[in-house]
Each structure stands twice: as structure tokens, then as C-alpha cells.
Backbone as JSON, one array per atom type, in Angstrom:
{
  "sequence": "MTTLQYEQNCSIMRFVGLFSGKWVLPIVYHLIEAKHPVRFSQLQKALAPIPQKELSKHLKLLEQHQLITKQIYPEVPPRVEYQITELGQTLESAIQSLGSWMELYEKNINEK",
  "N": [[20.68, -16.75, -11.0], [18.3, -19.26, -11.26], [14.59, -19.46, -11.71], [13.67, -21.68, -10.33], [15.82, -22.44, -8.73], [15.61, -20.07, -7.18], [13.24, -20.37, -5.93], [13.53, -22.73, -4.49], [15.47, -21.89, -2.59], [14.5, -19.93, -1.12], [12.73, -19.22, 1.84], [10.22, -18.03, 2.25], [9.0, -18.53, -0.46], [9.01, -21.52, -0.25], [7.19, -21.66, 1.97], [4.85, -20.81, 0.91], [4.51, -22.62, -1.21], [3.96, -24.93, 0.36], [1.53, -23.93, 1.78], [-0.13, -23.4, -0.16], [-3.2, -23.34, -0.88], [-6.61, -22.48, -0.99], [-7.76, -23.34, 1.41], [-6.16, -24.31, 3.15], [-4.82, -22.77, 5.38], [-7.33, -22.07, 6.88], [-8.02, -24.65, 7.73], [-5.94, -25.54, 9.14], [-5.76, -23.49, 11.24], [-8.32, -23.72, 12.42], [-8.19, -26.3, 13.62], [-6.1, -25.72, 15.29], [-7.33, -23.88, 17.24], [-9.21, -25.36, 18.03], [-8.13, -27.2, 19.91], [-8.57, -29.95, 20.67], [-9.06, -33.28, 19.36], [-10.78, -33.29, 16.2], [-13.61, -34.37, 14.29], [-14.01, -35.43, 11.01], [-16.47, -34.63, 9.75], [-17.14, -32.51, 11.41], [-15.23, -30.59, 10.82], [-15.92, -30.09, 8.15], [-18.46, -28.99, 8.43], [-17.57, -26.58, 9.92], [-15.93, -25.24, 8.3], [-17.55, -24.83, 6.01], [-18.29, -23.32, 2.84], [-16.61, -25.55, 2.18], [-15.73, -28.12, -0.15], [-15.75, -31.76, 0.11], [-13.9, -33.2, -1.22], [-12.02, -31.38, -1.59], [-11.4, -30.89, 1.27], [-10.41, -33.34, 2.06], [-8.36, -33.65, 0.45], [-6.58, -31.6, 1.31], [-6.25, -32.21, 3.95], [-4.71, -34.68, 3.89], [-2.34, -33.67, 2.57], [-1.48, -32.13, 4.82], [-1.29, -34.03, 6.76], [0.88, -35.35, 5.59], [3.1, -33.59, 5.73], [3.27, -33.53, 8.36], [1.9, -31.83, 10.0], [-0.51, -32.14, 11.07], [-2.33, -34.81, 12.84], [-3.9, -37.99, 11.95], [-6.44, -40.01, 13.29], [-7.76, -43.12, 13.17], [-10.63, -44.88, 14.0], [-11.46, -48.14, 14.93], [-14.46, -48.71, 14.19], [-17.79, -49.24, 13.52], [-20.15, -47.09, 12.23], [-16.87, -46.07, 10.6], [-14.86, -43.97, 12.56], [-13.09, -41.05, 12.18], [-10.65, -38.98, 13.18], [-8.82, -35.79, 13.45], [-6.11, -33.85, 14.6], [-4.07, -31.03, 15.55], [-0.49, -31.09, 15.26], [2.35, -30.69, 17.52], [4.22, -29.39, 15.99], [2.65, -28.26, 14.09], [1.23, -26.7, 15.81], [3.02, -24.53, 16.2], [2.55, -22.75, 14.27], [0.54, -20.98, 15.3], [0.99, -18.19, 16.25], [2.23, -16.99, 13.9], [-0.11, -17.16, 12.15], [-1.97, -15.7, 13.76], [-0.54, -13.22, 13.57], [-0.85, -12.71, 10.83], [-3.71, -12.51, 10.43], [-3.8, -9.97, 12.27], [-2.26, -8.13, 10.67], [-4.12, -7.98, 8.49], [-6.29, -6.97, 9.5], [-5.36, -4.41, 10.12], [-4.66, -3.56, 7.35], [-7.12, -3.58, 6.25], [-8.42, -1.61, 7.74], [-6.79, 0.58, 7.05], [-7.28, 0.79, 4.37], [-9.89, 1.46, 4.26], [-10.02, 3.83, 5.39], [-9.33, 5.62, 3.53]],
  "CA": [[19.89, -17.8, -10.19], [17.06, -19.35, -11.91], [13.37, -19.4, -10.97], [13.52, -23.09, -9.5], [16.59, -22.23, -7.69], [15.25, -18.92, -6.14], [12.0, -20.93, -4.97], [14.0, -23.66, -3.58], [16.43, -21.24, -1.47], [13.7, -18.76, -0.52], [11.87, -19.7, 2.69], [8.87, -17.51, 1.94], [8.5, -19.23, -1.6], [8.78, -22.52, 0.13], [6.11, -21.55, 2.66], [3.82, -20.41, -0.07], [4.24, -23.74, -1.78], [3.35, -25.77, 1.47], [0.2, -23.35, 2.18], [-0.87, -22.51, -1.45], [-4.39, -23.76, -1.07], [-7.34, -21.68, -0.41], [-8.37, -23.94, 2.51], [-5.09, -24.77, 4.1], [-4.64, -21.91, 6.71], [-8.39, -21.99, 7.51], [-8.02, -25.76, 8.27], [-4.75, -25.3, 10.32], [-6.38, -22.47, 12.36], [-9.46, -24.37, 13.1], [-7.35, -27.45, 14.3], [-5.26, -25.15, 16.41], [-8.33, -23.31, 18.02], [-10.22, -26.67, 18.62], [-7.39, -27.69, 20.94], [-8.88, -31.45, 20.75], [-9.38, -33.75, 18.06], [-12.15, -32.98, 15.49], [-14.05, -35.2, 13.12], [-13.99, -35.03, 9.45], [-17.95, -33.83, 9.46], [-17.16, -31.31, 12.07], [-14.48, -29.82, 10.04], [-16.54, -29.72, 7.09], [-19.44, -27.94, 8.94], [-16.87, -25.37, 10.34], [-15.34, -24.62, 7.1], [-18.41, -24.59, 4.93], [-18.71, -24.26, 1.98], [-15.48, -26.53, 1.66], [-16.07, -29.4, -0.62], [-15.45, -32.89, 0.69], [-12.9, -33.63, -1.76], [-10.93, -30.34, -1.03], [-11.0, -31.15, 2.62], [-9.86, -34.65, 2.03], [-6.89, -33.54, -0.31], [-5.73, -30.93, 2.26], [-5.91, -33.06, 5.24], [-3.76, -35.73, 3.51], [-1.2, -33.04, 2.59], [-1.02, -31.6, 6.05], [-0.84, -35.22, 7.67], [2.23, -35.72, 5.07], [3.93, -32.64, 6.34], [3.35, -33.63, 9.97], [1.36, -30.68, 10.89], [-1.67, -32.71, 11.87], [-2.28, -36.38, 12.94], [-5.05, -38.71, 11.75], [-6.77, -41.23, 14.17], [-8.85, -43.84, 12.57], [-10.93, -45.84, 15.0], [-12.04, -49.41, 14.21], [-15.65, -48.82, 14.7], [-18.85, -49.23, 12.43], [-19.37, -46.61, 11.06], [-15.59, -45.6, 11.14], [-14.6, -42.62, 13.1], [-11.77, -40.24, 12.1], [-10.23, -37.6, 14.01], [-7.78, -34.91, 13.12], [-5.59, -32.96, 15.54], [-2.9, -30.38, 15.06], [0.62, -31.54, 15.94], [3.25, -29.67, 18.23], [4.94, -28.71, 14.91], [1.49, -27.45, 13.57], [0.71, -25.58, 16.75], [3.92, -23.41, 16.11], [2.0, -21.75, 13.29], [-0.37, -20.1, 15.81], [1.5, -16.95, 16.38], [2.19, -16.65, 12.6], [-1.45, -17.05, 11.64], [-2.46, -14.59, 14.33], [0.11, -11.99, 12.95], [-1.4, -12.48, 9.51], [-4.75, -11.85, 10.97], [-3.66, -8.83, 12.65], [-2.03, -7.28, 9.55], [-5.24, -8.02, 7.63], [-7.07, -6.02, 10.15], [-4.7, -2.94, 10.02], [-4.72, -3.36, 6.19], [-8.64, -3.22, 6.02], [-8.58, -0.2, 8.45], [-6.24, 1.69, 6.37], [-8.03, 0.98, 3.18], [-11.36, 1.97, 4.5], [-9.96, 5.23, 5.9], [-9.06, 6.29, 2.19]],
  "C": [[18.56, -18.11, -11.07], [15.9, -19.5, -10.98], [13.33, -20.54, -9.74], [14.58, -22.66, -8.3], [16.4, -21.18, -6.59], [13.94, -19.58, -5.16], [12.58, -22.01, -3.98], [14.98, -23.09, -2.37], [15.67, -20.28, -0.73], [12.66, -19.34, 0.43], [10.45, -19.15, 2.59], [8.09, -18.26, 0.88], [8.23, -20.74, -1.11], [7.35, -22.72, 1.12], [4.84, -21.37, 1.73], [3.49, -21.72, -0.78], [3.42, -24.77, -0.9], [1.9, -25.21, 1.75], [-0.57, -22.84, 1.01], [-2.28, -23.31, -1.71], [-5.15, -22.9, -0.11], [-7.78, -22.04, 1.17], [-7.37, -24.29, 3.63], [-4.89, -24.14, 5.23], [-6.03, -22.07, 7.51], [-8.54, -23.56, 8.35], [-7.06, -25.77, 9.59], [-5.28, -24.54, 11.45], [-7.5, -23.15, 12.96], [-9.07, -25.41, 14.05], [-6.76, -26.7, 15.56], [-6.21, -24.45, 17.6], [-8.96, -24.36, 18.76], [-9.42, -27.15, 19.92], [-7.81, -29.13, 21.44], [-9.15, -31.96, 19.43], [-10.79, -33.54, 17.47], [-12.33, -34.14, 14.45], [-13.91, -34.64, 11.86], [-15.38, -33.9, 9.21], [-17.86, -32.46, 10.37], [-16.36, -30.36, 11.53], [-15.12, -29.18, 8.68], [-17.68, -28.66, 7.41], [-18.75, -26.53, 9.17], [-16.31, -24.56, 9.47], [-16.08, -24.41, 5.83], [-18.23, -23.36, 4.3], [-17.5, -25.05, 1.47], [-16.07, -27.79, 1.09], [-15.42, -30.54, 0.03], [-14.1, -33.2, 0.05], [-11.69, -32.72, -1.65], [-10.4, -30.54, 0.23], [-10.15, -32.35, 2.79], [-8.3, -34.36, 1.49], [-5.87, -32.73, 0.81], [-5.47, -31.4, 3.5], [-4.71, -34.08, 4.96], [-2.34, -34.91, 3.33], [-0.6, -32.56, 3.95], [-0.54, -32.62, 6.84], [0.73, -35.43, 6.97], [3.33, -34.88, 5.54], [3.95, -32.64, 7.72], [3.03, -32.51, 10.74], [-0.03, -31.03, 11.52], [-1.67, -34.27, 11.8], [-3.84, -36.78, 12.41], [-5.28, -39.94, 12.58], [-7.95, -41.78, 13.46], [-9.22, -44.82, 13.72], [-11.79, -46.94, 14.45], [-13.45, -49.71, 14.83], [-16.65, -48.9, 13.28], [-19.88, -48.17, 12.89], [-17.95, -45.98, 11.5], [-15.64, -44.26, 11.61], [-13.21, -42.11, 12.85], [-11.69, -39.16, 12.52], [-8.95, -37.02, 13.53], [-7.55, -34.07, 14.27], [-4.18, -32.37, 15.0], [-1.67, -31.06, 15.81], [1.27, -30.57, 16.79], [3.78, -28.96, 17.15], [3.88, -27.78, 14.4], [1.15, -26.2, 14.51], [1.61, -24.35, 16.66], [3.35, -22.54, 15.17], [1.08, -20.92, 13.86], [-0.03, -18.53, 15.64], [1.73, -16.25, 14.88], [0.78, -16.29, 11.96], [-2.06, -15.8, 12.29], [-1.83, -13.3, 13.91], [-0.42, -11.59, 11.64], [-2.74, -11.83, 9.63], [-4.68, -10.38, 11.46], [-3.37, -7.78, 11.6], [-3.24, -7.15, 8.59], [-6.15, -7.02, 8.27], [-6.61, -4.43, 10.03], [-4.92, -2.62, 8.44], [-6.23, -2.82, 5.76], [-8.95, -1.78, 6.65], [-8.04, 0.96, 7.68], [-6.87, 1.94, 5.01], [-9.47, 1.62, 3.18], [-11.31, 3.5, 4.89], [-9.8, 6.1, 4.68], [-10.3, 6.64, 1.45]]
}
């Protein structure tokens, strides 16, 4: 099996490909925790020091993968809000599990 075939057939590798950005999980987690639409500027403040360009790039990718929705309001100045989708909401337990594992890892490392 070639590396490409392995990556295409392995769900973990596909997951890593989808979430392979420093800011992707923090964005998703923040939108899950918010439980309501969040404006771009609110996201940027909450995730500081995320660069505007990075936030825009990741939001577009998450929207393409149907994990978030983007609502543009025809106002001046334009108002844009992002919200987690039902599909994106299903990541909550996985992200919490990763956080719990990290706490256990740090505890074990600090004890040595």
C-alpha cells in the first residue's frame, strides 16, 4: 500500500488532514462553546493572537466542510456571523476527550 493509499484509507489521517491547522480546533471549540452566532471580530479577539488572514482561511475551509455556517447581513457596515452546524457540534465530545487526555499527559509528565 502506498503512502497516498494509506492516507486515503485511514480515518485518522483524513481527520488530521481536515484539522491540520494550528487554529482549526480552537475555532471549532470556541464556536461550540458560544452556542450562538459569533461575529468575525469577536472570534479574532477570543482567539488572539490569530492573524486575520489565518482566521479567514480557516473559516472558509470549515464552511466548505459544512462544520460551520456563515451568515452575511446586508447592512452598512456589513455584519458577518459564524455558527457551528449540527455536524460540527458532534465534535464536542472528541475535543473534550483530547483536552482530558492533555491534562492527564501533563500531570504524568510533571510527576516525573
